[in-house]
Amino acid sequence: MDAITHFWQQHQQRLATLTAMLLVILMMMAIVDTTVFVLDNLDPMHAPEQTEVQKPAVRSSPRVNISELNLFGRAGSVAAPKTVDAPKTKLSLELLGVFNSDNPDDSAAVVSQKNKEGELYHIGDRLPGNATLDSVHDDHILIKRGSRLEKLVFSEEVFSAAATRTNTTRNVPPRASRSSGSSSHLGQIRSRITEREGMSSSPRPTNSAGNTLRQYVETHRDAITADPAGTLANLGVSPIESGSSKGYKLDASNDVLTKAGLKQGDVILSVNGKAVGDAAKDSALVEQALAQKRVRVEVRRDTRRFFLTVPIP
């Protein structure tokens, strides 16, 4: 103990200085550790705030492709008709005519109860038998009874006698009050269409259009095969070509064609979906139409285009 006291007294000044230096070093290390700890814990808190504040400043405005905005609507998009496998309806209804539009919601059909006059129905209208018209197709319509879809097709009698006219531009008749007192309600509908389009002077398809076409073909079958161009000339029809468009122009009125709904000046562009204009090749379409028992003709009248569909018995 005395030795320690003696050592302390001898080196007191040096020990005090050394102790002070150690304390200073420890204090500096503590300060540095504390500073590093604080900085490490403060940076994560401030970083998100800086990011959030800076995001609006650095975020670039989205680029808009004007061509993709379809400012004037979408052109040329025509939905493909969906095929529905529905059972035939058991309601006592008869399909007399269909009016197909490029807009399915604007299509309509003429339907009658057995032994009664036909009435015009648009999509969504209620039919006899507590059914509604769901959709219109070339050779049938779909009706809805509750949640069940049923099909109503042309009867054999109507299919072999009635000429159904389809206009894909705008000859679907507007909603109008239903009238009676005429022997043919379907004729009234067609007459109303003609008046709406300013075509009251143009002939309308008659019930014998299909029969007339078949009789003419059977009578002139050999001439159609041997001299198709001459046969067309006898009908008052001549081939025309305008640019890339071909067809046949009706130069003079003809009973066979006017009964089908054509008029002088009309241009036939296609038959049953096939472009026409070459008499030698187009003669084969006659036999195809007879086999299909229906001819669908694309017609250009002035600036309008429409389709005529004529069943052939």
Tab-separated table of C-alpha atoms in Angstrom:
chain	number	residue	atom	x	y	z
A	1	MET	CA	0.000	0.000	0.000
A	2	ASP	CA	2.852	2.349	0.886
A	3	ALA	CA	4.501	1.500	-2.418
A	4	ILE	CA	1.405	2.506	-4.380
A	5	THR	CA	1.101	5.737	-2.456
A	6	HIS	CA	4.757	6.492	-3.041
A	7	PHE	CA	4.378	5.709	-6.799
A	8	TRP	CA	1.337	7.966	-7.053
A	9	GLN	CA	3.068	10.846	-5.331
A	10	GLN	CA	6.094	10.468	-7.574
A	11	HIS	CA	4.172	10.296	-10.882
A	12	GLN	CA	0.975	12.176	-9.983
A	13	GLN	CA	1.441	14.830	-12.643
A	14	ARG	CA	2.052	12.354	-15.462
A	15	LEU	CA	-0.788	10.060	-14.420
A	16	ALA	CA	-3.208	12.961	-14.287
A	17	THR	CA	-2.216	14.042	-17.789
A	18	LEU	CA	-2.522	10.495	-19.167
A	19	THR	CA	-5.895	10.017	-17.482
A	20	ALA	CA	-7.160	13.281	-18.943
A	21	MET	CA	-6.045	12.245	-22.431
A	22	LEU	CA	-7.805	8.884	-22.122
A	23	LEU	CA	-10.991	10.595	-20.987
A	24	VAL	CA	-10.837	12.989	-23.920
A	25	ILE	CA	-10.334	10.096	-26.372
A	26	LEU	CA	-13.241	8.139	-24.849
A	27	MET	CA	-15.471	11.205	-24.996
A	28	MET	CA	-14.595	11.773	-28.667
A	29	MET	CA	-15.318	8.142	-29.502
A	30	ALA	CA	-18.644	8.373	-27.701
A	31	ILE	CA	-19.541	11.542	-29.597
A	32	VAL	CA	-18.604	9.955	-32.921
A	33	ASP	CA	-20.649	6.804	-32.181
A	34	THR	CA	-23.613	8.891	-31.102
A	35	THR	CA	-23.421	11.047	-34.214
A	36	VAL	CA	-23.224	8.029	-36.524
A	37	PHE	CA	-26.153	6.369	-34.739
A	38	VAL	CA	-28.306	9.476	-35.030
A	39	LEU	CA	-27.481	9.953	-38.708
A	40	ASP	CA	-28.176	6.318	-39.508
A	41	ASN	CA	-31.604	6.545	-37.904
A	42	LEU	CA	-32.536	9.936	-39.301
A	43	ASP	CA	-31.723	9.249	-43.019
A	44	PRO	CA	-34.437	6.590	-43.618
A	45	MET	CA	-37.078	8.914	-42.197
A	46	HIS	CA	-36.136	11.826	-44.397
A	47	ALA	CA	-35.492	9.898	-47.573
A	48	PRO	CA	-39.142	8.980	-48.338
A	49	GLU	CA	-40.267	12.543	-47.685
A	50	GLN	CA	-37.706	13.872	-50.125
A	51	THR	CA	-38.716	11.260	-52.695
A	52	GLU	CA	-42.389	12.066	-52.350
A	53	VAL	CA	-41.761	15.768	-52.718
A	54	GLN	CA	-39.525	15.313	-55.720
A	55	LYS	CA	-41.747	12.821	-57.567
A	56	PRO	CA	-44.124	15.417	-59.014
A	57	ALA	CA	-41.149	17.492	-60.175
A	58	VAL	CA	-39.362	14.708	-62.023
A	59	ARG	CA	-42.371	12.712	-63.254
A	60	SER	CA	-42.781	13.212	-66.977
A	61	SER	CA	-46.209	13.874	-68.444
A	62	PRO	CA	-47.744	10.850	-70.194
A	63	ARG	CA	-47.474	10.899	-73.948
A	64	VAL	CA	-50.760	10.690	-75.838
A	65	ASN	CA	-50.903	9.163	-79.294
A	66	ILE	CA	-53.584	11.194	-81.072
A	67	SER	CA	-54.061	8.515	-83.713
A	68	GLU	CA	-55.143	6.030	-81.044
A	69	LEU	CA	-57.860	8.233	-79.562
A	70	ASN	CA	-60.414	7.487	-82.327
A	71	LEU	CA	-61.647	11.077	-82.193
A	72	PHE	CA	-63.977	10.405	-85.105
A	73	GLY	CA	-65.070	6.923	-84.032
A	74	ARG	CA	-63.864	3.493	-84.985
A	75	ALA	CA	-64.242	2.733	-88.648
A	76	GLY	CA	-64.831	-0.562	-90.307
A	77	SER	CA	-65.267	-2.663	-87.220
A	78	VAL	CA	-68.148	-5.010	-87.805
A	79	ALA	CA	-68.833	-7.641	-85.228
A	80	ALA	CA	-69.149	-11.161	-86.573
A	81	PRO	CA	-72.635	-12.596	-86.014
A	82	LYS	CA	-72.673	-15.083	-83.194
A	83	THR	CA	-74.197	-18.495	-83.801
A	84	VAL	CA	-76.676	-19.608	-81.158
A	85	ASP	CA	-77.904	-23.193	-81.108
A	86	ALA	CA	-81.451	-22.586	-79.929
A	87	PRO	CA	-84.422	-24.965	-80.202
A	88	LYS	CA	-87.307	-24.114	-82.503
A	89	THR	CA	-90.139	-22.351	-80.743
A	90	LYS	CA	-93.463	-24.094	-80.231
A	91	LEU	CA	-95.399	-20.827	-80.279
A	92	SER	CA	-97.997	-20.428	-83.027
A	93	LEU	CA	-95.985	-17.738	-84.798
A	94	GLU	CA	-94.959	-17.319	-88.423
A	95	LEU	CA	-91.917	-15.406	-89.681
A	96	LEU	CA	-92.835	-13.343	-92.751
A	97	GLY	CA	-89.799	-11.136	-93.271
A	98	VAL	CA	-86.527	-9.892	-91.800
A	99	PHE	CA	-84.774	-6.531	-92.045
A	100	ASN	CA	-81.065	-6.778	-91.203
A	101	SER	CA	-79.109	-3.637	-90.361
A	102	ASP	CA	-75.359	-3.171	-89.946
A	103	ASN	CA	-76.310	-2.150	-86.404
A	104	PRO	CA	-77.986	-5.272	-84.936
A	105	ASP	CA	-80.074	-3.171	-82.540
A	106	ASP	CA	-81.774	-1.512	-85.523
A	107	SER	CA	-82.852	-4.783	-87.139
A	108	ALA	CA	-86.514	-5.773	-87.291
A	109	ALA	CA	-88.780	-8.642	-88.314
A	110	VAL	CA	-92.342	-9.153	-89.522
A	111	VAL	CA	-94.063	-11.827	-87.431
A	112	SER	CA	-97.663	-12.982	-87.400
A	113	GLN	CA	-99.820	-15.345	-85.428
A	114	LYS	CA	-101.284	-18.219	-87.399
A	115	ASN	CA	-103.882	-17.016	-89.919
A	116	LYS	CA	-103.442	-13.372	-88.861
A	117	GLU	CA	-101.819	-10.302	-90.371
A	118	GLY	CA	-98.111	-9.812	-89.722
A	119	GLU	CA	-96.791	-7.065	-87.480
A	120	LEU	CA	-93.444	-5.277	-87.463
A	121	TYR	CA	-91.265	-5.866	-84.389
A	122	HIS	CA	-87.938	-4.273	-83.454
A	123	ILE	CA	-85.309	-5.696	-81.110
A	124	GLY	CA	-86.745	-5.825	-77.586
A	125	ASP	CA	-90.394	-5.618	-78.683
A	126	ARG	CA	-92.851	-8.044	-77.106
A	127	LEU	CA	-94.294	-10.716	-79.409
A	128	PRO	CA	-97.466	-12.768	-78.939
A	129	GLY	CA	-96.953	-15.599	-76.478
A	130	ASN	CA	-95.117	-13.504	-73.865
A	131	ALA	CA	-91.858	-13.502	-75.848
A	132	THR	CA	-89.486	-10.713	-76.904
A	133	LEU	CA	-87.472	-10.300	-80.096
A	134	ASP	CA	-83.810	-10.924	-79.219
A	135	SER	CA	-81.954	-10.888	-82.564
A	136	VAL	CA	-82.559	-11.003	-86.324
A	137	HIS	CA	-80.681	-13.206	-88.808
A	138	ASP	CA	-80.929	-13.829	-92.557
A	139	ASP	CA	-83.121	-16.931	-92.329
A	140	HIS	CA	-84.473	-16.866	-88.766
A	141	ILE	CA	-84.965	-14.797	-85.634
A	142	LEU	CA	-84.253	-15.542	-81.988
A	143	ILE	CA	-86.934	-14.847	-79.411
A	144	LYS	CA	-86.575	-14.895	-75.657
A	145	ARG	CA	-89.105	-16.465	-73.307
A	146	GLY	CA	-87.936	-15.755	-69.794
A	147	SER	CA	-84.256	-16.711	-69.836
A	148	ARG	CA	-84.670	-19.224	-72.680
A	149	LEU	CA	-83.787	-18.466	-76.316
A	150	GLU	CA	-85.887	-20.045	-79.063
A	151	LYS	CA	-85.625	-19.941	-82.841
A	152	LEU	CA	-88.357	-18.947	-85.295
A	153	VAL	CA	-87.571	-19.811	-88.926
A	154	PHE	CA	-89.306	-19.160	-92.231
A	155	SER	CA	-91.980	-21.695	-93.043
A	156	GLU	CA	-91.729	-23.577	-96.329
A	157	GLU	CA	-94.673	-21.618	-97.701
A	158	VAL	CA	-93.159	-18.246	-96.887
A	159	PHE	CA	-89.678	-19.284	-97.983
A	160	SER	CA	-90.919	-20.346	-101.404
A	161	ALA	CA	-93.238	-17.401	-101.989
A	162	ALA	CA	-92.070	-14.291	-100.127
A	163	ALA	CA	-89.190	-12.067	-101.201
A	164	THR	CA	-87.340	-10.742	-98.216
A	165	ARG	CA	-85.534	-7.471	-98.723
A	166	THR	CA	-82.502	-6.583	-96.645
A	167	ASN	CA	-80.924	-3.111	-96.722
A	168	THR	CA	-77.648	-2.822	-94.791
A	169	THR	CA	-77.485	0.955	-94.968
A	170	ARG	CA	-80.697	2.468	-93.705
A	171	ASN	CA	-83.833	0.813	-95.018
A	172	VAL	CA	-84.868	-0.712	-91.676
A	173	PRO	CA	-88.344	0.731	-91.183
A	174	PRO	CA	-88.734	3.215	-88.306
A	175	ARG	CA	-91.066	2.467	-85.440
A	176	ALA	CA	-94.536	3.349	-86.572
A	177	SER	CA	-98.126	2.683	-85.625
A	178	ARG	CA	-99.384	-0.675	-86.828
A	179	SER	CA	-102.035	-0.442	-89.525
A	180	SER	CA	-104.563	-2.884	-90.934
A	181	GLY	CA	-107.039	-3.107	-93.770
A	182	SER	CA	-104.581	-4.254	-96.448
A	183	SER	CA	-104.390	-7.747	-97.822
A	184	SER	CA	-100.632	-7.786	-97.323
A	185	HIS	CA	-99.148	-6.221	-94.193
A	186	LEU	CA	-95.671	-7.076	-95.439
A	187	GLY	CA	-96.431	-5.061	-98.569
A	188	GLN	CA	-97.359	-2.096	-96.369
A	189	ILE	CA	-94.042	-2.365	-94.567
A	190	ARG	CA	-92.104	-2.361	-97.812
A	191	SER	CA	-94.179	0.526	-99.127
A	192	ARG	CA	-93.387	2.495	-95.968
A	193	ILE	CA	-89.675	1.815	-96.454
A	194	THR	CA	-89.875	3.064	-100.028
A	195	GLU	CA	-91.610	6.271	-98.985
A	196	ARG	CA	-89.070	6.939	-96.227
A	197	GLU	CA	-86.217	6.725	-98.714
A	198	GLY	CA	-87.858	8.882	-101.365
A	199	MET	CA	-88.171	5.907	-103.663
A	200	SER	CA	-91.915	5.641	-103.980
A	201	SER	CA	-91.639	5.246	-107.742
A	202	SER	CA	-89.329	2.242	-107.566
A	203	PRO	CA	-90.896	-1.225	-107.883
A	204	ARG	CA	-91.021	-3.498	-104.870
A	205	PRO	CA	-90.374	-7.243	-104.778
A	206	THR	CA	-93.548	-9.233	-105.291
A	207	ASN	CA	-94.444	-12.593	-103.859
A	208	SER	CA	-93.782	-14.268	-107.226
A	209	ALA	CA	-90.216	-12.939	-107.628
A	210	GLY	CA	-88.624	-16.287	-106.799
A	211	ASN	CA	-90.976	-18.209	-109.071
A	212	THR	CA	-90.357	-15.769	-111.928
A	213	LEU	CA	-86.593	-16.096	-111.600
A	214	ARG	CA	-86.710	-19.890	-111.585
A	215	GLN	CA	-89.061	-20.017	-114.589
A	216	TYR	CA	-86.838	-17.675	-116.568
A	217	VAL	CA	-83.694	-19.673	-115.790
A	218	GLU	CA	-85.327	-22.986	-116.708
A	219	THR	CA	-86.654	-21.522	-119.958
A	220	HIS	CA	-83.365	-19.933	-120.995
A	221	ARG	CA	-80.932	-22.407	-119.411
A	222	ASP	CA	-79.249	-23.314	-122.714
A	223	ALA	CA	-78.885	-19.660	-123.731
A	224	ILE	CA	-77.396	-18.751	-120.342
A	225	THR	CA	-74.767	-21.459	-120.756
A	226	ALA	CA	-73.985	-20.822	-124.439
A	227	ASP	CA	-74.208	-17.023	-124.557
A	228	PRO	CA	-74.345	-15.460	-121.059
A	229	ALA	CA	-73.524	-11.962	-122.338
A	230	GLY	CA	-76.328	-12.115	-124.910
A	231	THR	CA	-78.787	-13.344	-122.294
A	232	LEU	CA	-77.905	-10.403	-120.044
A	233	ALA	CA	-78.330	-8.021	-122.969
A	234	ASN	CA	-81.825	-9.409	-123.590
A	235	LEU	CA	-82.616	-8.606	-119.962
A	236	GLY	CA	-81.410	-5.039	-120.456
A	237	VAL	CA	-78.272	-5.652	-118.394
A	238	SER	CA	-74.770	-4.630	-119.448
A	239	PRO	CA	-71.389	-5.141	-117.752
A	240	ILE	CA	-69.670	-2.015	-116.415
A	241	GLU	CA	-66.285	-1.331	-114.869
A	242	SER	CA	-65.295	1.713	-112.823
A	243	GLY	CA	-61.753	1.567	-111.501
A	244	SER	CA	-61.421	-1.631	-109.517
A	245	SER	CA	-65.202	-2.017	-109.225
A	246	LYS	CA	-67.104	-4.248	-111.651
A	247	GLY	CA	-70.737	-5.178	-111.994
A	248	TYR	CA	-73.849	-5.162	-114.167
A	249	LYS	CA	-76.032	-2.151	-114.842
A	250	LEU	CA	-79.759	-2.443	-115.480
A	251	ASP	CA	-80.165	-0.236	-118.553
A	252	ALA	CA	-83.851	-0.951	-119.154
A	253	SER	CA	-86.777	-2.140	-117.083
A	254	ASN	CA	-87.391	-5.879	-117.189
A	255	ASP	CA	-90.274	-7.748	-115.587
A	256	VAL	CA	-88.044	-10.524	-114.249
A	257	LEU	CA	-85.709	-8.126	-112.435
A	258	THR	CA	-88.239	-5.493	-111.379
A	259	LYS	CA	-90.247	-8.165	-109.576
A	260	ALA	CA	-87.129	-8.848	-107.533
A	261	GLY	CA	-87.013	-5.172	-106.513
A	262	LEU	CA	-84.524	-3.795	-109.040
A	263	LYS	CA	-85.064	-0.634	-111.068
A	264	GLN	CA	-83.495	0.966	-114.102
A	265	GLY	CA	-80.066	2.402	-113.301
A	266	ASP	CA	-79.283	-0.084	-110.515
A	267	VAL	CA	-75.827	-1.669	-110.532
A	268	ILE	CA	-75.424	-5.278	-109.348
A	269	LEU	CA	-72.098	-5.636	-107.508
A	270	SER	CA	-72.226	-9.161	-106.083
A	271	VAL	CA	-74.413	-12.271	-106.010
A	272	ASN	CA	-74.442	-14.492	-102.915
A	273	GLY	CA	-71.300	-12.786	-101.650
A	274	LYS	CA	-69.276	-13.159	-104.870
A	275	ALA	CA	-68.236	-10.146	-106.950
A	276	VAL	CA	-69.601	-10.144	-110.499
A	277	GLY	CA	-68.714	-8.481	-113.790
A	278	ASP	CA	-67.478	-11.326	-116.007
A	279	ALA	CA	-70.470	-12.883	-117.780
A	280	ALA	CA	-68.627	-16.065	-118.759
A	281	LYS	CA	-67.653	-16.817	-115.162
A	282	ASP	CA	-70.794	-15.485	-113.525
A	283	SER	CA	-73.128	-17.866	-115.369
A	284	ALA	CA	-72.154	-20.551	-112.837
A	285	LEU	CA	-73.690	-18.429	-110.071
A	286	VAL	CA	-77.141	-19.027	-111.559
A	287	GLU	CA	-77.070	-22.757	-110.838
A	288	GLN	CA	-75.596	-22.114	-107.379
A	289	ALA	CA	-78.454	-19.752	-106.549
A	290	LEU	CA	-81.025	-22.324	-107.650
A	291	ALA	CA	-79.328	-24.988	-105.538
A	292	GLN	CA	-79.228	-22.726	-102.470
A	293	LYS	CA	-82.862	-21.701	-103.102
A	294	ARG	CA	-81.976	-18.115	-102.359
A	295	VAL	CA	-80.214	-15.293	-104.166
A	296	ARG	CA	-78.728	-12.371	-102.250
A	297	VAL	CA	-77.823	-9.471	-104.523
A	298	GLU	CA	-75.703	-6.455	-103.563
A	299	VAL	CA	-77.071	-3.378	-105.343
A	300	ARG	CA	-75.775	0.154	-105.783
A	301	ARG	CA	-78.533	2.672	-106.378
A	302	ASP	CA	-77.244	6.213	-106.862
A	303	THR	CA	-75.027	6.736	-103.792
A	304	ARG	CA	-76.556	3.977	-101.661
A	305	ARG	CA	-75.679	0.311	-101.346
A	306	PHE	CA	-78.087	-2.330	-100.112
A	307	PHE	CA	-78.923	-6.028	-100.423
A	308	LEU	CA	-81.942	-7.774	-101.933
A	309	THR	CA	-82.629	-11.301	-100.738
A	310	VAL	CA	-85.079	-13.338	-102.828
A	311	PRO	CA	-86.005	-16.938	-101.895
A	312	ILE	CA	-86.270	-19.210	-104.934
A	313	PRO	CA	-88.714	-22.162	-104.632
